[in-house]
């Protein structure tokens, strides 16, 4: 029974040559997915919110709801 | 056949699990000197069947009869002179199990999973009893009314109005979006 001699050297190099490009590509994909799935929508949500935001109106609504201690609701 | 004391401990484990445990440990075989007790003399070279350490400190069969001795003599010559059966016999002298025999699957997993579920069940009973007899009454802030008032106050304060809590509330129509 004569089998072929197995590979004795370069095993780590072979593994790295295979896995490192894949790891790099997957990392880039993960970063891109997070950027376009999470951060860009979040920036857009904030931009949209503040486009129509009236701070005084919101303050008055909150005041009427009675959550502040320094300014009571108008009336009493 | 001398065995490690661990092999003797049956407890609640199945016979197969016990055999599985001893198979992974060291074994004594055909050892020339007699032990007084069941203890293994750890100062002597030991034999083991391990996947990660292929060459133990001593061969499986130490005490050779005349047939084995003559085979060992023949082994000192050119190995091409050995027949297939002789090579296998030499292997079996040196080793107890082959790698496939070592790797043979056992039924131990059923014992493990079964034991796990038994302990999950016992723990579940303990947790249930604890919830009934040990826990103090819940804080008043857990009640339905209080929770409703809490949610209303959070909406009034505009908690997380952009992406979070209040963002999901429709302030015009006074309902959830």
Coordinates of N, CA, C and O in Angstrom, one line a residue, chain A residues 42 46 49 58 61-62 65 67, chain B residues 87 153 156-158 161-163:
Chain A
X42 N -30.8 56.3 9.6 CA -30.9 57.0 10.9 C -30.6 58.5 10.6 O -31.4 59.4 11.1
X46 N -33.4 61.6 11.3 CA -33.1 62.8 12.0 C -33.4 64.1 11.2 O -34.0 65.0 11.6
X49 N -37.0 64.6 10.7 CA -37.7 65.1 12.0 C -37.5 66.6 12.2 O -38.4 67.3 12.5
X58 N -43.8 72.4 20.4 CA -43.6 71.2 21.1 C -43.5 71.6 22.6 O -44.0 70.9 23.5
X61 N -46.9 72.2 24.0 CA -47.7 70.9 24.1 C -47.2 70.2 25.4 O -48.1 69.7 26.2
X62 N -45.9 70.2 25.6 CA -45.4 69.5 26.8 C -45.8 70.2 28.1 O -46.2 69.6 29.1
X65 N -49.3 69.4 28.9 CA -49.4 68.0 29.5 C -49.1 68.0 30.9 O -49.4 67.0 31.6
X67 N -45.9 68.2 32.5 CA -44.7 67.4 32.9 C -43.6 68.3 33.5 O -42.7 67.8 34.2
Chain B
X87 N 2.2 -7.7 9.5 CA 2.1 -6.3 9.8 C 1.0 -5.9 10.7 O 1.1 -5.2 11.7
X153 N -47.2 59.5 30.5 CA -46.2 60.6 30.8 C -45.0 60.5 29.9 O -44.5 61.6 29.5
X156 N -46.0 62.3 26.8 CA -46.0 63.7 27.1 C -44.6 64.3 27.1 O -44.4 65.4 26.6
X157 N -43.7 63.6 27.6 CA -42.3 64.1 27.7 C -41.6 64.0 26.3 O -40.4 64.4 26.2
X158 N -42.2 63.4 25.3 CA -41.6 63.1 24.0 C -40.3 62.3 24.2 O -39.3 62.7 23.7
X161 N -38.3 60.9 20.4 CA -39.3 61.2 19.4 C -38.9 60.9 18.0 O -39.8 61.0 17.1
X162 N -37.7 60.6 17.7 CA -37.2 60.5 16.3 C -37.3 59.1 15.8 O -37.9 58.8 14.8
X163 N -36.7 58.2 16.6 CA -36.6 56.8 16.1 C -37.2 55.8 17.1 O -37.3 54.7 16.8

